Every structure is written in structure tokens, then in C-alpha cells.
XYZ file of C-alpha atoms in Angstrom:
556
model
C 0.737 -19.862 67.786
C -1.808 -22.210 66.038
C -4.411 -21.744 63.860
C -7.384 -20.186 64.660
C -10.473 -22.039 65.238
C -12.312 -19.092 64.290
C -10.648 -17.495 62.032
C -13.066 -14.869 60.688
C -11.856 -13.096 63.800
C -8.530 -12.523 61.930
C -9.871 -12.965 58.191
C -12.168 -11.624 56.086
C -14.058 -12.746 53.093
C -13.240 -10.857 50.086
C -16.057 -8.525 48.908
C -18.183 -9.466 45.804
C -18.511 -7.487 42.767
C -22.092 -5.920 41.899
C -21.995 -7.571 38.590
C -25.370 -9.489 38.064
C -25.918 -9.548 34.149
C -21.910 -11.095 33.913
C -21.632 -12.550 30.685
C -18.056 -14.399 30.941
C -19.356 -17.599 32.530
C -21.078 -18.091 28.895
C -17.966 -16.915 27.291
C -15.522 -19.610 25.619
C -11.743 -18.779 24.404
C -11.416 -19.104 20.856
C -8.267 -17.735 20.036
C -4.753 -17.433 21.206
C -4.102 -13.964 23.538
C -1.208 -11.913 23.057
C 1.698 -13.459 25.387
C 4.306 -11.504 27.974
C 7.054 -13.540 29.131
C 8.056 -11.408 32.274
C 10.632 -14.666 33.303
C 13.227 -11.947 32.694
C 11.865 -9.542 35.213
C 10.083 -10.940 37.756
C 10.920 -14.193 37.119
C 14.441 -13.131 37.601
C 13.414 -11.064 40.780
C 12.437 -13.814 42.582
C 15.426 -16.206 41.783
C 17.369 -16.589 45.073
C 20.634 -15.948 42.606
C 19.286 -13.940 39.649
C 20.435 -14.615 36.444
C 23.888 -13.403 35.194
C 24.424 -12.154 31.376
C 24.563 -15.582 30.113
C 21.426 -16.699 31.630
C 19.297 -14.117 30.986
C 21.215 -14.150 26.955
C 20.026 -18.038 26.864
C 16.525 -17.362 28.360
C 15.966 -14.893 25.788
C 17.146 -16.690 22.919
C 14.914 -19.357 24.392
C 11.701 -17.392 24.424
C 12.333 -16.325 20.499
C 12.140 -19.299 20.027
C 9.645 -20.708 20.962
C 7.388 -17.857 19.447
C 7.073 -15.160 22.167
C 6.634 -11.417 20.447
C 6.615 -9.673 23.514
C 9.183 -10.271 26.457
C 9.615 -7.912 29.005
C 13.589 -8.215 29.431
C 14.346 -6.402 33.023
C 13.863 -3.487 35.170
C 16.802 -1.359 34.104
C 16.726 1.212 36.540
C 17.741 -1.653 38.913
C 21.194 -1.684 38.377
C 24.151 -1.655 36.163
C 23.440 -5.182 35.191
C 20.047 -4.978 33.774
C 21.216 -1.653 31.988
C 23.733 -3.493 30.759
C 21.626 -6.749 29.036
C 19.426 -4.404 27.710
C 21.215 -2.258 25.874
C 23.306 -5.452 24.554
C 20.552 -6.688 23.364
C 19.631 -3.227 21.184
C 23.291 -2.473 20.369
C 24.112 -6.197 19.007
C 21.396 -6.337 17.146
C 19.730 -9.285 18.936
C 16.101 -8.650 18.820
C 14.190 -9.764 16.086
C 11.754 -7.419 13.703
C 8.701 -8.486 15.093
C 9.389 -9.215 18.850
C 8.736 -6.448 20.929
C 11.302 -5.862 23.849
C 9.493 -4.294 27.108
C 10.729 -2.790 30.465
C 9.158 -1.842 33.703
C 9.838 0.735 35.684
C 7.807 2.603 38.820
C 6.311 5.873 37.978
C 9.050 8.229 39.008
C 10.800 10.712 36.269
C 14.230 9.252 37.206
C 13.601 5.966 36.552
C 11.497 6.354 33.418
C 14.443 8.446 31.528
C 17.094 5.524 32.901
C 14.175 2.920 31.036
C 14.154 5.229 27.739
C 17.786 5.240 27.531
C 18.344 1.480 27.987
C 15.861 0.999 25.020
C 17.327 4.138 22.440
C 17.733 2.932 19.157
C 15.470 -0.312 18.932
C 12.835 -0.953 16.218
C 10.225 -1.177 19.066
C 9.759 -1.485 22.495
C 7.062 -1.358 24.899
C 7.775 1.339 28.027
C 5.548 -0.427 31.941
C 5.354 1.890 34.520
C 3.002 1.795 37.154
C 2.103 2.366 41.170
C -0.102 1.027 43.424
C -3.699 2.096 44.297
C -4.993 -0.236 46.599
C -6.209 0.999 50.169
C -3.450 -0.543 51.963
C -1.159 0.593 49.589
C -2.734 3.636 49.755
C -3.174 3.906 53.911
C 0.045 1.848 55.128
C 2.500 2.393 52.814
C 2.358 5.484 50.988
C -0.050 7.685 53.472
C -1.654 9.005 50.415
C -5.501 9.814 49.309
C -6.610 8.934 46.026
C -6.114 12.156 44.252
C -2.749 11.814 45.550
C -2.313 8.288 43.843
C -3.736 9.364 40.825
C -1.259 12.020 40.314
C 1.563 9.737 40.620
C -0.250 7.921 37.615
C -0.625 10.766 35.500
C 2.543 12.244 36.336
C 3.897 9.294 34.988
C 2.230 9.087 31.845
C 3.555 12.682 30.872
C 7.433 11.212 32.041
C 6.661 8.688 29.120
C 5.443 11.259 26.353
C 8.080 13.556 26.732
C 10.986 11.059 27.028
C 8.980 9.100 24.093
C 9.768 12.319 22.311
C 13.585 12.625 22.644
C 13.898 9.279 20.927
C 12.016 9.244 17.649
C 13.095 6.539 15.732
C 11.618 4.327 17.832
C 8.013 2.877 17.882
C 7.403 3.524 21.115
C 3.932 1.731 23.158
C 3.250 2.427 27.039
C 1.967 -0.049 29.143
C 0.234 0.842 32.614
C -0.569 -1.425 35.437
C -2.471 0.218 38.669
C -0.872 -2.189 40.657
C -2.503 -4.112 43.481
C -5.249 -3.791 40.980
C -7.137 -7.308 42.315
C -6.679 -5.529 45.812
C -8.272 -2.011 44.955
C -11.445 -0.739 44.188
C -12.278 -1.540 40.407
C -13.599 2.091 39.927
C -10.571 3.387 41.158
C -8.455 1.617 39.035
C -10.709 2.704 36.059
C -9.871 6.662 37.435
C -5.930 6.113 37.658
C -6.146 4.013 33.684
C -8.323 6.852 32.388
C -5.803 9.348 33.422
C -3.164 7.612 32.232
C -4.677 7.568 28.724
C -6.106 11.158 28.819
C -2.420 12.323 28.778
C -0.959 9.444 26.517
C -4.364 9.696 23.828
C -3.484 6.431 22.686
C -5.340 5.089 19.685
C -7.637 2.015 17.730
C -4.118 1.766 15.377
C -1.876 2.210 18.442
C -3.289 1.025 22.010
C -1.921 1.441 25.397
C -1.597 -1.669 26.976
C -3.501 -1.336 30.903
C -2.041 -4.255 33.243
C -4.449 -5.520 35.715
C -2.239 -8.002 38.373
C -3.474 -10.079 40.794
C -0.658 -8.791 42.844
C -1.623 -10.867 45.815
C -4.279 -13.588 44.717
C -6.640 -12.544 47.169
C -9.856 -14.218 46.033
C -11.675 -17.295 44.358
C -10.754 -16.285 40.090
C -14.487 -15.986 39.358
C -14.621 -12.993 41.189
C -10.906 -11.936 39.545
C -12.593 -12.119 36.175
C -15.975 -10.719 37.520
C -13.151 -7.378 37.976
C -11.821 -7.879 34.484
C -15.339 -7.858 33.088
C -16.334 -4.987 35.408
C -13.474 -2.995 34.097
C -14.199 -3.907 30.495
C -17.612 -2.937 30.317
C -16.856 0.402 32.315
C -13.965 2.060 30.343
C -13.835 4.467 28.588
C -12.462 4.624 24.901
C -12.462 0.345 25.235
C -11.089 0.428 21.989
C -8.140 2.222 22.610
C -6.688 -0.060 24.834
C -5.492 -3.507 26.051
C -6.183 -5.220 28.662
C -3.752 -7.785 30.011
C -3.578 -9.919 33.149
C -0.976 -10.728 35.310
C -1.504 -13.277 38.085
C -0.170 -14.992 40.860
C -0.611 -18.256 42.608
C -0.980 -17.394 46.303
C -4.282 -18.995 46.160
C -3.264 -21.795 43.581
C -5.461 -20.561 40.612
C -3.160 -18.378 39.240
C -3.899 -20.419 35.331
C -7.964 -20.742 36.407
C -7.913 -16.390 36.972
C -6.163 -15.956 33.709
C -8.177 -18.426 31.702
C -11.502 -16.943 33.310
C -10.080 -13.234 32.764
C -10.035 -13.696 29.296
C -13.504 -14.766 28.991
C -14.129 -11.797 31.123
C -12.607 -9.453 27.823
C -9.164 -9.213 28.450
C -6.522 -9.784 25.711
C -3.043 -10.383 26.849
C -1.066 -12.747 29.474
C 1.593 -12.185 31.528
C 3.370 -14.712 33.156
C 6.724 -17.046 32.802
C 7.395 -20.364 32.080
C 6.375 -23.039 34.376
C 5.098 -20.668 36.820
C 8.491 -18.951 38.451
C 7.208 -15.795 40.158
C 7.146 -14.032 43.499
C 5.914 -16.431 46.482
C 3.772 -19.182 44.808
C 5.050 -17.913 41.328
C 3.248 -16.203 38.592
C 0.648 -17.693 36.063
C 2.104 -20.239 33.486
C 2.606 -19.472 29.954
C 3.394 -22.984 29.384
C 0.019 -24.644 31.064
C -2.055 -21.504 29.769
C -1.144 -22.354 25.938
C -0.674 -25.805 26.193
C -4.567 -25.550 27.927
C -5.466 -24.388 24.571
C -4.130 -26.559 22.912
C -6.212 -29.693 23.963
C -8.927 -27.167 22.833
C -8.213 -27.348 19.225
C -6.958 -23.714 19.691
C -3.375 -22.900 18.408
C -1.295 -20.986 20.941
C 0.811 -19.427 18.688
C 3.327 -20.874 20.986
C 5.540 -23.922 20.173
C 6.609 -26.391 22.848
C 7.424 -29.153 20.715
C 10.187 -29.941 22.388
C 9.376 -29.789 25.993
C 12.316 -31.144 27.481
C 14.887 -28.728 25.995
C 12.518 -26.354 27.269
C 12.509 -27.167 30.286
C 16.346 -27.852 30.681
C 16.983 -24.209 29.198
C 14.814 -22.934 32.607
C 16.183 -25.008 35.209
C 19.829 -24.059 34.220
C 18.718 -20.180 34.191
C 16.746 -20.383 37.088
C 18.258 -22.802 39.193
C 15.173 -24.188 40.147
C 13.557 -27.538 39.457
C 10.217 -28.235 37.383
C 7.928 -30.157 39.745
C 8.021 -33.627 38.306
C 3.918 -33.174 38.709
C 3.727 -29.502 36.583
C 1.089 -29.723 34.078
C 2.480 -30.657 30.742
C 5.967 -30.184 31.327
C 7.018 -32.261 34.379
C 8.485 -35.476 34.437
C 5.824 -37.781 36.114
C 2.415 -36.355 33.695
C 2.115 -38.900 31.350
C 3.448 -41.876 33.753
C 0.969 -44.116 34.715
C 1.732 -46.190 37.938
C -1.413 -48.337 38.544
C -2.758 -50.744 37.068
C -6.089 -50.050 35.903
C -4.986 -46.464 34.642
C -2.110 -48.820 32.946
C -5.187 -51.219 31.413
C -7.177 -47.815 30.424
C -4.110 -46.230 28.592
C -3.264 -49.602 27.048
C -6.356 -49.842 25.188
C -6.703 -46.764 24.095
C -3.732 -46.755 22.593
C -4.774 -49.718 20.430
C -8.296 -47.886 19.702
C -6.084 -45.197 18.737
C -4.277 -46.890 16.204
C -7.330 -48.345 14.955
C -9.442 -44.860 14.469
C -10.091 -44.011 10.856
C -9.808 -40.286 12.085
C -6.776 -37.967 13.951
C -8.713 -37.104 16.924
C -7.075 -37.587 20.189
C -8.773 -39.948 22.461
C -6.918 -41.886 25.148
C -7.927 -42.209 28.948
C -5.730 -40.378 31.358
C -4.201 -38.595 28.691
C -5.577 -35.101 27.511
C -2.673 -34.491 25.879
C -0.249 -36.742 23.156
C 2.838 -36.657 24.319
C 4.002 -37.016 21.268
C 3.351 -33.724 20.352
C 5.483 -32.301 23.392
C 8.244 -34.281 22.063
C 7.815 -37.119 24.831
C 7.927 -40.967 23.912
C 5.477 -43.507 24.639
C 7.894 -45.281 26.149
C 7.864 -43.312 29.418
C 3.608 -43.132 29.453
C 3.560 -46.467 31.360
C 6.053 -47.745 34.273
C 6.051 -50.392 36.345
C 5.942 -50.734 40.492
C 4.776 -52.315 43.046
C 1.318 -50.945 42.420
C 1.320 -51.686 38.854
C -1.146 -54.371 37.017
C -0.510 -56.963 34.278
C -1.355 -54.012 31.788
C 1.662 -51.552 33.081
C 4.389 -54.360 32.178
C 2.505 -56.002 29.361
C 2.592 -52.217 27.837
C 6.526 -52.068 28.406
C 7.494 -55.311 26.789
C 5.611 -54.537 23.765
C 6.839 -51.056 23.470
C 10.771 -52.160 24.031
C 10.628 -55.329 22.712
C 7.901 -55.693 20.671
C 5.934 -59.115 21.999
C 2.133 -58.669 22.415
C 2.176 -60.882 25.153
C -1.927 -62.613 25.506
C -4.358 -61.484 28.055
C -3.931 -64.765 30.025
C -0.279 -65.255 29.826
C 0.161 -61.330 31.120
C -1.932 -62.984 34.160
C 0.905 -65.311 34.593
C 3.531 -63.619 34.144
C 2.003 -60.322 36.321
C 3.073 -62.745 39.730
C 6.908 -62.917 38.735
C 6.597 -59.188 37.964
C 5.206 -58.137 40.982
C 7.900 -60.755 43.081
C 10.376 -58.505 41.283
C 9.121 -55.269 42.569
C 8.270 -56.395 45.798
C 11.951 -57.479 46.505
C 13.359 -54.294 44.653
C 11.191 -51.893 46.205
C 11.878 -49.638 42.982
C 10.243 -48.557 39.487
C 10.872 -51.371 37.585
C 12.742 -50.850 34.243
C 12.412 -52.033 31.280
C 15.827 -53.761 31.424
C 14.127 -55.284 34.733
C 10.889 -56.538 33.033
C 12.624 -57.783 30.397
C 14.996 -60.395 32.112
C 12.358 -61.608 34.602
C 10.492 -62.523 31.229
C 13.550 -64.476 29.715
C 13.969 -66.143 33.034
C 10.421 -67.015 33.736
C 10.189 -68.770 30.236
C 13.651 -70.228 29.625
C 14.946 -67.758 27.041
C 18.579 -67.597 28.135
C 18.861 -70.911 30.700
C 19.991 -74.293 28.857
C 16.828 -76.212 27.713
C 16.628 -79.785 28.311
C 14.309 -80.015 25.053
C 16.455 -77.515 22.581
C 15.930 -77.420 18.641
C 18.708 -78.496 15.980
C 16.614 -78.704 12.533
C 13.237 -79.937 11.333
C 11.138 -79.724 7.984
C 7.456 -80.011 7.736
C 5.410 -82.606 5.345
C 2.546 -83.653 4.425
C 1.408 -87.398 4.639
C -0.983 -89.094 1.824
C -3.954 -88.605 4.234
C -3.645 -85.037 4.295
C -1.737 -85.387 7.864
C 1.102 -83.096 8.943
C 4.516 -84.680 9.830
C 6.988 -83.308 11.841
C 10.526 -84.896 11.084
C 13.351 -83.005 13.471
C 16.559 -83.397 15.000
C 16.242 -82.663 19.019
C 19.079 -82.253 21.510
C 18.291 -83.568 24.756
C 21.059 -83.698 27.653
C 23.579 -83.113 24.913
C 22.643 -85.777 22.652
C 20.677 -85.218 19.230
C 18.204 -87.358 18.754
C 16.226 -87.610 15.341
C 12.370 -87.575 16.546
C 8.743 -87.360 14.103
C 5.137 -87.042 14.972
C 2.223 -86.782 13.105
C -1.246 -84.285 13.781
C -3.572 -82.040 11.900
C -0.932 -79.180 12.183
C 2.364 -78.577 12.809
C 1.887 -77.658 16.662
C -0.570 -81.094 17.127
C 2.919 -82.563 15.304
C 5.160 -81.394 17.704
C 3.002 -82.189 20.919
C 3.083 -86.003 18.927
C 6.646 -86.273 18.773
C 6.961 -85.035 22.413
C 4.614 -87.830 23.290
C 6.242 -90.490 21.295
C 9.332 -89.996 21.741
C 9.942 -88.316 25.265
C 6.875 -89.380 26.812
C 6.368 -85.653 27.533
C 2.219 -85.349 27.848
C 0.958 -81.863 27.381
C -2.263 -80.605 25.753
C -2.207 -76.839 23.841
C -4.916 -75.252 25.315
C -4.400 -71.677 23.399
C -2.129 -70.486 20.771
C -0.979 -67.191 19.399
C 1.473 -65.975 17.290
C 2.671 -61.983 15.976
C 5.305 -60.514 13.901
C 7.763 -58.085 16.288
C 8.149 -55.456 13.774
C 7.681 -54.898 10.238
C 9.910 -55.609 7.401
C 12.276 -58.234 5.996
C 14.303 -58.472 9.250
C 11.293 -58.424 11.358
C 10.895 -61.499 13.848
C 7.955 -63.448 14.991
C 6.779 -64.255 18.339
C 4.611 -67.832 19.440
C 2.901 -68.136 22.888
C 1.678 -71.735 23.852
C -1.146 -72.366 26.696
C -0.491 -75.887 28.020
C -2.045 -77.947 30.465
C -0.741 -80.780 31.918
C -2.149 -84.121 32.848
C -2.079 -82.827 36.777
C -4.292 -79.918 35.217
C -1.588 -77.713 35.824
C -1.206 -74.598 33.042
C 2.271 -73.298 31.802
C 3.436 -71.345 29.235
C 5.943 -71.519 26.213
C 7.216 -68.555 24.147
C 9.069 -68.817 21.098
C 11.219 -66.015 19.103
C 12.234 -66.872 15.388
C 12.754 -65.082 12.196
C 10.479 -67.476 10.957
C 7.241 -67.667 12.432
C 6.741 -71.645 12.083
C 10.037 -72.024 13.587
C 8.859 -69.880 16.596
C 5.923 -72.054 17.085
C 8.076 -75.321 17.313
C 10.384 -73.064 19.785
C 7.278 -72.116 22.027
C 5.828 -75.474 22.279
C 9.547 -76.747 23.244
C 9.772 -73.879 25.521
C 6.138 -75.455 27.360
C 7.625 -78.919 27.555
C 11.378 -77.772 29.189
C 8.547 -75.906 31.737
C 7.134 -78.942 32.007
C 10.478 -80.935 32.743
């Protein structure tokens, strides 16, 4: 078998909806939905081993956390296990007073009592059943017409009054999903929900909640939320209910068809954490609100610590977070080349120099500070990186600001590095190339004992020091307009060592009393060759002497 070079012979486009006066494309999002974490349920359905006790006990503690109300925590009629969680979870008291607890179930009187049970004696829960209504479902699998489908939908809305009944004290609130729903014919759908609610009579004060899944994401999401607004706008009683979404990622827009739904007047998402789910997984919870986010819209959700997040899910579900998952995965905020590297660089410094708190870096829509993520990690260094990636590292681990033309410099002994490593390049890495390139940790032929600094009758600055040259100290002086021009003197005078300073800059590495400075030295010799000389003292004029000593060992 290949593929088909016609395929329309085997596929079909999906059908439009007759929606010409759509109003969602005009539509922004300007407020947090309600959230369903269904990572529980079919998150856990679709684990190749599904959580045990302890897993599921963790992922729920994990989703109170970080702020979810509602959390649909299994399918109870599935098993002794499930049963089991759930009513721990009731019995030992582990569900908070405002977080709602919710369970699915098909639409069959055995199952729904089984559900009722699990749930007895909680504050609140929320009761899902549903069945399918789609045509294939319809044709193929169940060899039913529509009145018979609709039936099974009513039917099970009376299962859920009357076992509703036998347990009072709680709040009870019915969700129902005609599932297949992005599959089906919208008006359909509207017939099976609008049965469903003439038996249940919800309320404005106390809604039914109608599920509409993307069971199989079988189109582009504009027409997905061309449905949603279809079925909005056709309803009846509106009011009474709401909607929520629940997609999947077959076509890879699971996020874009929830995002686009709500525009389209829905007001609830389902989905789990980094996207788990059936085949392609479901939509994200964790790329939905974190969307919002960068909008200036608060998703009621709180991921301020992304990486125990994310540890918490890969232990319960055994399954890795793509290092390239928005937000979350490890590789978001890494820049590789070099003129992404350059771009983040600066606007980092604009950052810093903004008189306001909005966010405004290239590359990054998103500070990763806020996700709990150090700057550290935003920049690394390869083969592919430019003088920007490692100039980026070595101020951010050891705090030298290294100058625009001495990064040039130093860029070829970086990239030598990574070129014969063939790796990422740590900071460890970048780090000792530096001290070898310039000296720091080899024996200097030109190496510093003492010195003072005067200042001559004609206004002249005179460098008196003790120098240690092959093991000998020898007691040197020069004379110039500063103490660098001082120091090149006494190199010339007494060493016969000719370089001119070409360029000369100097920072403090840190703040406070124990905070070092840092001297770079541009040098060019009488060949008209350039090098470089770096100096590191607690004492900045001290690390100026120690970088222009540093140019003349180069030199040597």
C-alpha cells in the first residue's frame, strides 16, 4: 500500500456549516473559562499502564493544587479500582469545599446507579453520561435511527434524576455530551441536548453542563467553532446551560479548536495536562491557560512552578513531556543560534532598562521566570551558536560583560571547542576555554606582586610596582597620563614589551562589598596584530594593571 495520488477517491472534505453572519472570528477571549481536568479519566484510559491508587492520589493532589475546581476523577463503573479511588476520595475526606469531583459514565441505568454510589455522601459532584449520535455511530455501530439515539439520551437523563433523588445531601449537577458531536449533524445534537434538559429542567442558578467533543478531530477548528457557534445561537433555554468543549489532536489543533470554540460562546474546557489523551492526546490545559496568560488574561490556573508540574505527570503517566511542548518542555526557552542568541541578549538588557513591567523580549512570549525557569537555561551554546549565545552564558554564570569586539575573539576558541566536542557546550565548558584563552589559570611570565599609584609635580601618573618575571621580582616604574598609559610605560622601559591600548573597559561582577571588578584591554602590537588582556580584582584599578599584564604575557 502507498498513498494515494488521488486521494479524494478515498477521502472526503468535511462539509461546511451554513453559518454566514458568524460572529466568533470578531470575538476575543477576555476571561478565564471554567477548567475540566479529565487526566484522571481519559488521560488515564489511554496510559499503556494506567495509574494505580498512588498515582491517580498524587495526580489529584496535584491538580488542587494548582487551582483546578472541577476534575473529573474516573469512570467508576469500570472496575473495582476506580470504585475504589473514588469513594476514598469521598470517605477520607479528600476533596476540598469548592472543587467539584465529576464522573462519566455511558447512558445505561446500570452504570449510572454504580456512578451515584461511588459519589454518595460528597459536598458536590458533577454526574457525565452520554452516547453517541453521529451517523456512523448511528449506521455501523449501533444500527439505530435517530429517534432511537435520542431515547438512549433521554432515558438517561431520567437514570440521573431518579438516582439524584436517593442521595439528597448531595449537590448534585449533570453533565451531557452527545458524543461524536464534531462528527454529527449539529441539529441533531441540539435534539438529543434538548431532550436531555426537558427531563433534567435544569436552571439560570443551576445549569446542566452539555459537552460538545471533537471526538475525532475531523476538520480545520474554524469550522469546529463555526458548530459551537451554530449550537449556541440555536438552543433553546441558552441560559440554562453550559457549554464545554472537549478536543482532540488528530488533526494537531486540538488548543486552536478550543481557543476558537470559546469565541464561538462556549464556556468550559476539557482537557489534561500537557495534552495526554486518546491517539494524538486531548487539548492542553497547560498551553490553553498559559495562552492566556501572554494575553494579560489570568487563568485562574497557577503553573508557577512548571517543573514540579511536570515531574508530578511524567511519574503518573509514565510518559515523557516533549522537550518542544509549549511552555512546559525542556528546549522552549533555549536558544541555539546565534542571531536568536544576539536578539534575546538585547532584549534582555532593554528589559532591564524599561521604566515599565511589560514583557518584551524577542523569541520569548513568555518570562520564564514566571514558570519558575532560570535565565540561565534561555541561552546555550553549540556548534551553531554566535558570539552572543556564549557571551550571554559567561555573564549570567560568571558575571563578566565581556565587549562586543573581544566576544568576536573569543567566539573562534568557542566554536574550536564545540566543533571538537560535538556537544552543547556548558557553562563549565565556556568558562575554562575563557581562562585558557586569556591566561587566567597558566603561569604568567609578566605576574603582579604590589604597586601604588602617584602623582608627579606635572600632574603625571606614576606607576611604582614590584613585577615577577621568570621567578625573579623585579621593582619596575613608568610614567603616562593614567594609570593604564603607566603600565604600558613600565612595560616599555623596563621589558621592552611594545604594545599600544587600543580600547579599554572595565565593570563591577556583582553588587556589594564583596563584589569584584572585571578590566578588558584591546592591544595592538607593533606587527599590527590585536590581542586581548582580562583582569579580575576586588579592586577595580588592580584589575586594570592585571588586564594590561594579561595583554603583554599574550604578547610574550
Amino acid at each position: 500500500m502507498t498513498m494515494l495520488k488521488n486521494p479524494s477517491a478515498k477521502y472526503r472534505a468535511f462539509p461546511q456549516i451554513n453559518l454566514p453572519d458568524r460572529q466568533w472570528p470578531s470575538r476575543v477571549i477576555e476571561k478565564a473559562p471554567r477548567w475540566l481536568s479529565t487526566d484522571m479519566r481519559d488521560g488515564n484510559q489511554s496510559l499503556i499502564d494506567p495509574m494505580d491508587a498512588e498515582k491517580k492520589a498524587r495526580f489529584f493532589d496535584l491538580l488542587v493544587k494548582i487551582g483546578l475546581k472541577e476534575i473529573e476523577v474516573g469512570f467508576p463503573s469500570a472496575g473495582a479500582t476506580e470504585y475504589d479511588f473514588i469513594r476514598g476520595l469521598v470517605d477520607q475526606g479528600r476533596i476540598p469545599d469548592d472543587v467539584f469531583v465529576q464522573v462519566l459514565t455511558q447512558s445505561r441505568e446500570d452504570l449510572i446507579r454504580s456512578s451515584f454510589e461511588s459519589l454518595a455522601g460528597a459536598k458536590q459532584a458533577i454526574v457525565h453520561v452520554y452516547n453517541a449520535v453521529s451517523p456512523l455511530w448511528r449506521q455501523v455501530v449501533f444500527g439505530m435511527d435517530k429517534a432511537d439515539v435520542r431515547k438512549i439520551a433521554s432515558d438517561g437523563a431520567k437514570f440521573l434524576r431518579d438516582q439524584a433523588a436517593r442521595f439528597p445531601q448531595t449537590d448534585w449537577h449533570f453533565e451531557y455530551s452527545p458524543e461524536t458531536f464534531s462528527t454529527a449533524e449539529v441539529d441533531f445534537s441540539i435534539e438529543c441536548c434538548e431532550a436531555v434538559m426537558d427531563v433534567l429542567q435544569p436552571t439560570v442558578d443551576h445549569p446542566i453542563i452539555l459537552n460538545l467533543p471533537a471526538t475525532v478531530e475531523a476538520s480545520t477548528a474554524n469550522i469546529y467553532a463555526d458548530q459551537i457557534e451554530y449550537f449556541c445561537r440555536n438552543l433553546p433555554n441558552r441560559d440554562r446551560a453550559v457549554i464545554s468543549l472537549h478536543t482532540h489532536n488528530d488533526r494537531g489543533t486540538g488548543v486552536a479548536a478550543a481557543e476558537l470554540g470559546l469565541m464561538a460562546g462556549a464556556d468550559r474546557v476539557e482537557g489534561c495536562l500537557f495534552g495526554n489523551g486518546e491517539r494524538t492526546g486531548n487539548c492542553c490545559l497547560v498551553t490553553v491557560g498559559l495562552n492566556l496568560y501572554t494575553q494579560g488574561i489570568d487563568p485562574e490556573l497557577d503553573f508557577s512552578n512548571i517543573d514540579e508540574v511536570i515531574q508530578t505527570v511524567e511519574y503518573c503517566n509514565q510518559l515523557p513531556v516533549h522537550p518542544r511542548h509549549p511552555y512546559g518542555g525542556e528546549l522552549v526557552f533555549t536558544a541555539f543560534s546565534g542571531s536568536h542568541q544576539d536578539a534575546i541578549k538585547k532584549g534582555f538588557a532593554a528589559q532591564e532598562k524599561r521604566n515599565d513591567d511589560l514583557w518584551s523580549v524577542p523569541y520569548l512570549p513568555i518570562d520564564p521566570a514566571d514558570l519558575g525557569r532560570s535565565y540561565e537555561a534561555v541561552i546555550r551554546v553549540n556548534s551553531q551558536s554566535g558570539k552572543g549565545g556564549f557571551a550571554w552564558v559567561l555573564e549570567q554564570d560568571q558575571g563578566l560583560k565581556l565587549p562586543k569586539k573581544m566576544q568576536a575573539h573569543f567566539s573562534r576558541h568557542v566554536q574550536e571547542l564545540a566543533d571538537e566536542l560535538g556537544r552543547e557546550l556548558q557553562a563549565a565548558d565556556i568558562w575554562g576555554v575563557f581562562r585558557k584563552t586569556y591566561r587566567l589559570d597558566a603561569p604568567q611570565h609578566y605576574q603582579l606582586v604590589d604597586y601604588e599609584e602617584t602623582r608627579g609635580n606635572d600632574g603625571a601618573r606614576i606607576f611604582a610596582g614590584k613585577i615577577e618575571v621568570d621567578g625573579k621580582v623585579r621593582s619596575v616604574s613608568g610614567r603616562g597620563n593614567g594609570l593604564i598609559s603607566s603600565v604600558v610605560a613600565t612595560l616599555k622601559d623596563g621589558f621592552a614589551v611594545d604594545i599600544d591600548v587600543s580600547d579599554y573597559s572595565e565593570h563591577a561582577m556583582g553588587s556589594g562589598s564583596n563584589a569584584r571588578a572585571a578590566a578588558y584591554v584591546e592591544c595592538v602590537l607593533p606587527d599590527g596584530r590585536t590581542i586581548w588582556g582580562v583582569g579580575i580584582d576586588e579592586d577595580v584599578a588592580t584589575a586594570s594593571v592585571r588586564a594590561v599584564l594579561s595583554a603583554a604575557n599574550a604578547a610574550s
